[in-house]
PDB file of C-alpha atoms in Angstrom:
ATOM      1  CA  UNK A1232       1.189  10.535  -9.771  1.00  0.00           C
ATOM      2  CA  UNK A1233      -1.870   8.320 -10.121  1.00  0.00           C
ATOM      3  CA  UNK A1234      -2.919   6.162  -7.201  1.00  0.00           C
ATOM      4  CA  UNK A1235      -2.621   2.430  -7.865  1.00  0.00           C
ATOM      5  CA  UNK A1236      -5.870   0.931  -9.060  1.00  0.00           C
ATOM      6  CA  UNK A1237      -7.387  -1.773  -6.873  1.00  0.00           C
ATOM      7  CA  UNK A1238      -6.954  -5.253  -8.227  1.00  0.00           C
ATOM      8  CA  UNK A1239     -10.077  -6.706  -9.801  1.00  0.00           C
ATOM      9  CA  UNK A1240     -10.276 -10.378  -8.964  1.00  0.00           C
ATOM     10  CA  UNK A1241     -12.289 -12.893 -10.957  1.00  0.00           C
ATOM     11  CA  UNK A1242     -15.203 -14.366  -9.054  1.00  0.00           C
ATOM     12  CA  UNK A1243     -13.516 -17.767  -9.297  1.00  0.00           C
ATOM     13  CA  UNK A1244     -10.586 -16.627  -7.148  1.00  0.00           C
ATOM     14  CA  UNK A1245     -12.274 -14.086  -4.895  1.00  0.00           C
ATOM     15  CA  UNK A1246     -12.474 -16.402  -1.854  1.00  0.00           C
ATOM     16  CA  UNK A1247      -8.734 -17.003  -1.988  1.00  0.00           C
ATOM     17  CA  UNK A1248      -8.208 -13.230  -2.107  1.00  0.00           C
ATOM     18  CA  UNK A1249     -10.413 -12.836   0.959  1.00  0.00           C
ATOM     19  CA  UNK A1250      -8.227 -15.378   2.725  1.00  0.00           C
ATOM     20  CA  UNK A1251      -5.198 -13.355   1.697  1.00  0.00           C
ATOM     21  CA  UNK A1252      -6.682 -10.375   3.502  1.00  0.00           C
ATOM     22  CA  UNK A1253      -6.810 -12.491   6.686  1.00  0.00           C
ATOM     23  CA  UNK A1254      -3.169 -13.470   6.150  1.00  0.00           C
ATOM     24  CA  UNK A1255      -2.144  -9.816   5.859  1.00  0.00           C
ATOM     25  CA  UNK A1256      -4.088  -9.127   9.034  1.00  0.00           C
ATOM     26  CA  UNK A1257      -2.037 -11.848  10.756  1.00  0.00           C
ATOM     27  CA  UNK A1258       1.145 -10.046   9.665  1.00  0.00           C
ATOM     28  CA  UNK A1259      -0.203  -6.776  11.065  1.00  0.00           C
ATOM     29  CA  UNK A1260      -0.995  -8.496  14.378  1.00  0.00           C
ATOM     30  CA  UNK A1261       2.532  -9.898  14.581  1.00  0.00           C
ATOM     31  CA  UNK A1262       4.093  -6.477  13.935  1.00  0.00           C
ATOM     32  CA  UNK A1263       1.730  -4.744  16.347  1.00  0.00           C
ATOM     33  CA  UNK A1264       2.422  -7.296  19.075  1.00  0.00           C
ATOM     34  CA  UNK A1265       6.145  -6.918  18.606  1.00  0.00           C
ATOM     35  CA  UNK A1266       5.918  -3.110  18.675  1.00  0.00           C
ATOM     36  CA  UNK A1267       4.112  -3.402  22.021  1.00  0.00           C
ATOM     37  CA  UNK A1268       6.846  -5.698  23.359  1.00  0.00           C
ATOM     38  CA  UNK A1269       4.380  -8.550  23.830  1.00  0.00           C
ATOM     39  CA  UNK A1270       5.917 -11.803  25.059  1.00  0.00           C
ATOM     40  CA  UNK A1271       7.078 -13.574  21.905  1.00  0.00           C
ATOM     41  CA  UNK A1272       5.537 -16.868  23.046  1.00  0.00           C
ATOM     42  CA  UNK A1273       2.045 -15.325  23.049  1.00  0.00           C
ATOM     43  CA  UNK A1274       2.545 -14.218  19.460  1.00  0.00           C
ATOM     44  CA  UNK A1275       3.927 -17.624  18.432  1.00  0.00           C
ATOM     45  CA  UNK A1276       0.930 -19.400  19.977  1.00  0.00           C
ATOM     46  CA  UNK A1277      -1.382 -17.255  17.895  1.00  0.00           C
ATOM     47  CA  UNK A1278       0.615 -17.807  14.695  1.00  0.00           C
ATOM     48  CA  UNK A1279       0.450 -21.591  15.219  1.00  0.00           C
ATOM     49  CA  UNK A1280      -3.271 -21.420  16.012  1.00  0.00           C
ATOM     50  CA  UNK A1281      -3.950 -19.318  12.904  1.00  0.00           C
ATOM     51  CA  UNK A1282      -1.909 -21.715  10.793  1.00  0.00           C
ATOM     52  CA  UNK A1283      -3.718 -24.795  12.107  1.00  0.00           C
ATOM     53  CA  UNK A1284      -7.202 -23.273  11.849  1.00  0.00           C
ATOM     54  CA  UNK A1285      -6.901 -21.248   8.645  1.00  0.00           C
ATOM     55  CA  UNK A1286      -3.651 -20.963   6.729  1.00  0.00           C
ATOM     56  CA  UNK A1287      -2.911 -24.690   6.393  1.00  0.00           C
ATOM     57  CA  UNK A1288      -6.337 -25.239   4.801  1.00  0.00           C
ATOM     58  CA  UNK A1289      -5.757 -22.307   2.451  1.00  0.00           C
ATOM     59  CA  UNK A1290      -2.398 -23.760   1.352  1.00  0.00           C
ATOM     60  CA  UNK A1291      -3.925 -27.196   0.865  1.00  0.00           C
ATOM     61  CA  UNK A1292      -6.735 -25.828  -1.307  1.00  0.00           C
ATOM     62  CA  UNK A1293      -4.309 -23.878  -3.482  1.00  0.00           C
ATOM     63  CA  UNK A1294      -1.986 -26.868  -3.831  1.00  0.00           C
ATOM     64  CA  UNK A1295      -4.759 -29.368  -4.618  1.00  0.00           C
ATOM     65  CA  UNK A1296      -6.981 -27.310  -6.881  1.00  0.00           C
ATOM     66  CA  UNK A1297      -5.397 -24.084  -8.099  1.00  0.00           C
ATOM     67  CA  UNK A1298      -1.720 -24.726  -8.748  1.00  0.00           C
ATOM     68  CA  UNK A1299      -2.411 -27.826 -10.911  1.00  0.00           C
ATOM     69  CA  UNK A1300      -4.071 -25.614 -13.568  1.00  0.00           C
ATOM     70  CA  UNK A1301      -0.484 -24.668 -14.456  1.00  0.00           C
ATOM     71  CA  UNK A1302       2.252 -27.020 -15.676  1.00  0.00           C
ATOM     72  CA  UNK A1303       4.432 -28.398 -12.871  1.00  0.00           C
ATOM     73  CA  UNK A1304       7.477 -26.534 -14.185  1.00  0.00           C
ATOM     74  CA  UNK A1305       5.701 -23.169 -14.540  1.00  0.00           C
ATOM     75  CA  UNK A1306       7.948 -20.649 -12.765  1.00  0.00           C
ATOM     76  CA  UNK A1307       5.042 -18.930 -10.981  1.00  0.00           C
ATOM     77  CA  UNK A1308       3.693 -22.244  -9.695  1.00  0.00           C
ATOM     78  CA  UNK A1309       7.167 -23.340  -8.599  1.00  0.00           C
ATOM     79  CA  UNK A1310       7.693 -20.050  -6.745  1.00  0.00           C
ATOM     80  CA  UNK A1311       4.311 -20.275  -4.959  1.00  0.00           C
ATOM     81  CA  UNK A1312       4.915 -23.892  -3.935  1.00  0.00           C
ATOM     82  CA  UNK A1313       8.409 -23.009  -2.651  1.00  0.00           C
ATOM     83  CA  UNK A1314       7.000 -20.153  -0.591  1.00  0.00           C
ATOM     84  CA  UNK A1315       4.437 -22.513   0.947  1.00  0.00           C
ATOM     85  CA  UNK A1316       7.241 -24.885   1.947  1.00  0.00           C
ATOM     86  CA  UNK A1317       9.313 -22.047   3.429  1.00  0.00           C
ATOM     87  CA  UNK A1318       6.345 -20.776   5.464  1.00  0.00           C
ATOM     88  CA  UNK A1319       5.513 -24.300   6.659  1.00  0.00           C
ATOM     89  CA  UNK A1320       9.138 -24.789   7.709  1.00  0.00           C
ATOM     90  CA  UNK A1321       8.921 -21.644   9.842  1.00  0.00           C
ATOM     91  CA  UNK A1322       5.713 -22.936  11.431  1.00  0.00           C
ATOM     92  CA  UNK A1323       7.506 -26.202  12.271  1.00  0.00           C
ATOM     93  CA  UNK A1324      10.260 -24.134  13.874  1.00  0.00           C
ATOM     94  CA  UNK A1325       7.693 -22.253  15.963  1.00  0.00           C
ATOM     95  CA  UNK A1326       6.107 -25.520  17.093  1.00  0.00           C
ATOM     96  CA  UNK A1327       9.301 -27.397  17.936  1.00  0.00           C
ATOM     97  CA  UNK A1328      11.797 -24.827  19.218  1.00  0.00           C
ATOM     98  CA  UNK A1329      11.529 -23.070  22.541  1.00  0.00           C
ATOM     99  CA  UNK A1330      14.030 -20.267  21.926  1.00  0.00           C
ATOM    100  CA  UNK A1331      12.690 -18.415  18.915  1.00  0.00           C
ATOM    101  CA  UNK A1332      14.366 -15.129  18.090  1.00  0.00           C
ATOM    102  CA  UNK A1333      12.175 -12.092  17.378  1.00  0.00           C
ATOM    103  CA  UNK A1334      13.781 -11.891  13.932  1.00  0.00           C
ATOM    104  CA  UNK A1335      12.191 -15.242  13.067  1.00  0.00           C
ATOM    105  CA  UNK A1336       8.721 -13.732  13.573  1.00  0.00           C
ATOM    106  CA  UNK A1337       9.703 -10.788  11.408  1.00  0.00           C
ATOM    107  CA  UNK A1338      10.995 -13.211   8.758  1.00  0.00           C
ATOM    108  CA  UNK A1339       7.702 -15.137   8.845  1.00  0.00           C
ATOM    109  CA  UNK A1340       5.632 -11.959   8.588  1.00  0.00           C
ATOM    110  CA  UNK A1341       7.766 -10.644   5.731  1.00  0.00           C
ATOM    111  CA  UNK A1342       7.640 -13.913   3.809  1.00  0.00           C
ATOM    112  CA  UNK A1343       3.870 -14.279   4.245  1.00  0.00           C
ATOM    113  CA  UNK A1344       3.309 -10.705   3.069  1.00  0.00           C
ATOM    114  CA  UNK A1345       5.576 -11.220   0.053  1.00  0.00           C
ATOM    115  CA  UNK A1346       3.829 -14.501  -0.751  1.00  0.00           C
ATOM    116  CA  UNK A1347       0.366 -12.960  -0.632  1.00  0.00           C
ATOM    117  CA  UNK A1348       1.448  -9.976  -2.735  1.00  0.00           C
ATOM    118  CA  UNK A1349       3.054 -12.338  -5.260  1.00  0.00           C
ATOM    119  CA  UNK A1350      -0.091 -14.435  -5.604  1.00  0.00           C
ATOM    120  CA  UNK A1351      -2.358 -11.381  -5.862  1.00  0.00           C
ATOM    121  CA  UNK A1352      -0.182  -9.368  -8.240  1.00  0.00           C
ATOM    122  CA  UNK A1353       1.417 -12.054 -10.388  1.00  0.00           C
ATOM    123  CA  UNK A1354       0.090 -15.594  -9.997  1.00  0.00           C
ATOM    124  CA  UNK A1355      -3.660 -14.917  -9.935  1.00  0.00           C
ATOM    125  CA  UNK A1356      -3.605 -12.424 -12.834  1.00  0.00           C
ATOM    126  CA  UNK A1357      -1.544 -14.914 -14.864  1.00  0.00           C
ATOM    127  CA  UNK A1358      -4.029 -17.703 -14.130  1.00  0.00           C
ATOM    128  CA  UNK A1359      -6.966 -15.433 -14.952  1.00  0.00           C
ATOM    129  CA  UNK A1360      -5.381 -14.514 -18.302  1.00  0.00           C
ATOM    130  CA  UNK A1361      -4.119 -17.924 -19.394  1.00  0.00           C
ATOM    131  CA  UNK A1362      -6.497 -20.572 -18.063  1.00  0.00           C
ATOM    132  CA  UNK A1363      -9.578 -21.259 -20.175  1.00  0.00           C
ATOM    133  CA  UNK A1364     -12.757 -19.892 -18.556  1.00  0.00           C
ATOM    134  CA  UNK A1365     -14.413 -23.331 -18.435  1.00  0.00           C
ATOM    135  CA  UNK A1366     -11.423 -24.831 -16.646  1.00  0.00           C
ATOM    136  CA  UNK A1367     -11.253 -21.926 -14.198  1.00  0.00           C
ATOM    137  CA  UNK A1368     -14.986 -22.315 -13.514  1.00  0.00           C
ATOM    138  CA  UNK A1369     -14.538 -26.030 -12.800  1.00  0.00           C
ATOM    139  CA  UNK A1370     -11.636 -25.275 -10.487  1.00  0.00           C
ATOM    140  CA  UNK A1371     -13.703 -22.527  -8.850  1.00  0.00           C
ATOM    141  CA  UNK A1372     -16.363 -25.018  -7.779  1.00  0.00           C
ATOM    142  CA  UNK A1373     -13.655 -27.094  -6.097  1.00  0.00           C
ATOM    143  CA  UNK A1374     -11.902 -24.055  -4.604  1.00  0.00           C
ATOM    144  CA  UNK A1375     -14.979 -22.685  -2.926  1.00  0.00           C
ATOM    145  CA  UNK A1376     -16.575 -25.919  -1.729  1.00  0.00           C
ATOM    146  CA  UNK A1377     -14.185 -26.593   1.211  1.00  0.00           C
ATOM    147  CA  UNK A1378     -14.391 -23.054   2.563  1.00  0.00           C
ATOM    148  CA  UNK A1379     -16.195 -22.566   5.805  1.00  0.00           C
ATOM    149  CA  UNK A1380     -17.130 -19.190   7.152  1.00  0.00           C
ATOM    150  CA  UNK A1381     -15.918 -19.919  10.627  1.00  0.00           C
ATOM    151  CA  UNK A1382     -14.825 -17.445  13.190  1.00  0.00           C
ATOM    152  CA  UNK A1383     -11.472 -17.981  14.785  1.00  0.00           C
ATOM    153  CA  UNK A1384     -11.930 -18.428  18.498  1.00  0.00           C
ATOM    154  CA  UNK A1385      -8.900 -16.749  20.073  1.00  0.00           C
ATOM    155  CA  UNK A1386      -9.182 -14.788  23.290  1.00  0.00           C
ATOM    156  CA  UNK A1387      -5.644 -13.414  23.731  1.00  0.00           C
ATOM    157  CA  UNK A1388      -5.902 -10.287  21.589  1.00  0.00           C
ATOM    158  CA  UNK A1389      -2.313  -9.199  22.258  1.00  0.00           C
ATOM    159  CA  UNK A1390      -2.459  -6.811  19.293  1.00  0.00           C
ATOM    160  CA  UNK A1391      -5.117  -4.791  21.142  1.00  0.00           C
ATOM    161  CA  UNK A1392      -4.310  -5.344  24.801  1.00  0.00           C
ATOM    162  CA  UNK A1393      -0.959  -5.598  26.456  1.00  0.00           C
TER     163      UNK A1393
END
């Protein structure tokens, strides 16, 4: 059986793919923390911090600049927008409820992973194939302008230390 080939991303969408890598790393940190029986509140604090400092900006950029290259009723766009709403609802739950069940963290991690895989394997390739190169280039300039190469400043590395 042949190994799956790595996905080749157009230069216009490469920064979003790099962000997706950071999102998958968040999911790994959640799973690792849970496997080490880390206090769930420590993990939730990190998820909320990551959302506020990184993921919310990523969602906003996709919603403002990328998704509008597709018609509003495009099924891939609708699915991506729905996943954003579902993930944001879970973040609201983390921020407002004190008694979060471990399953809710697993649900968040699973949904974020599925969302990233969907965008990388279906949405982005569709956009790369169907959107005119000039339009994708124009969107690319907007997509990449708000990105900042900032380091997240988080000291509680629960995924490394107990």
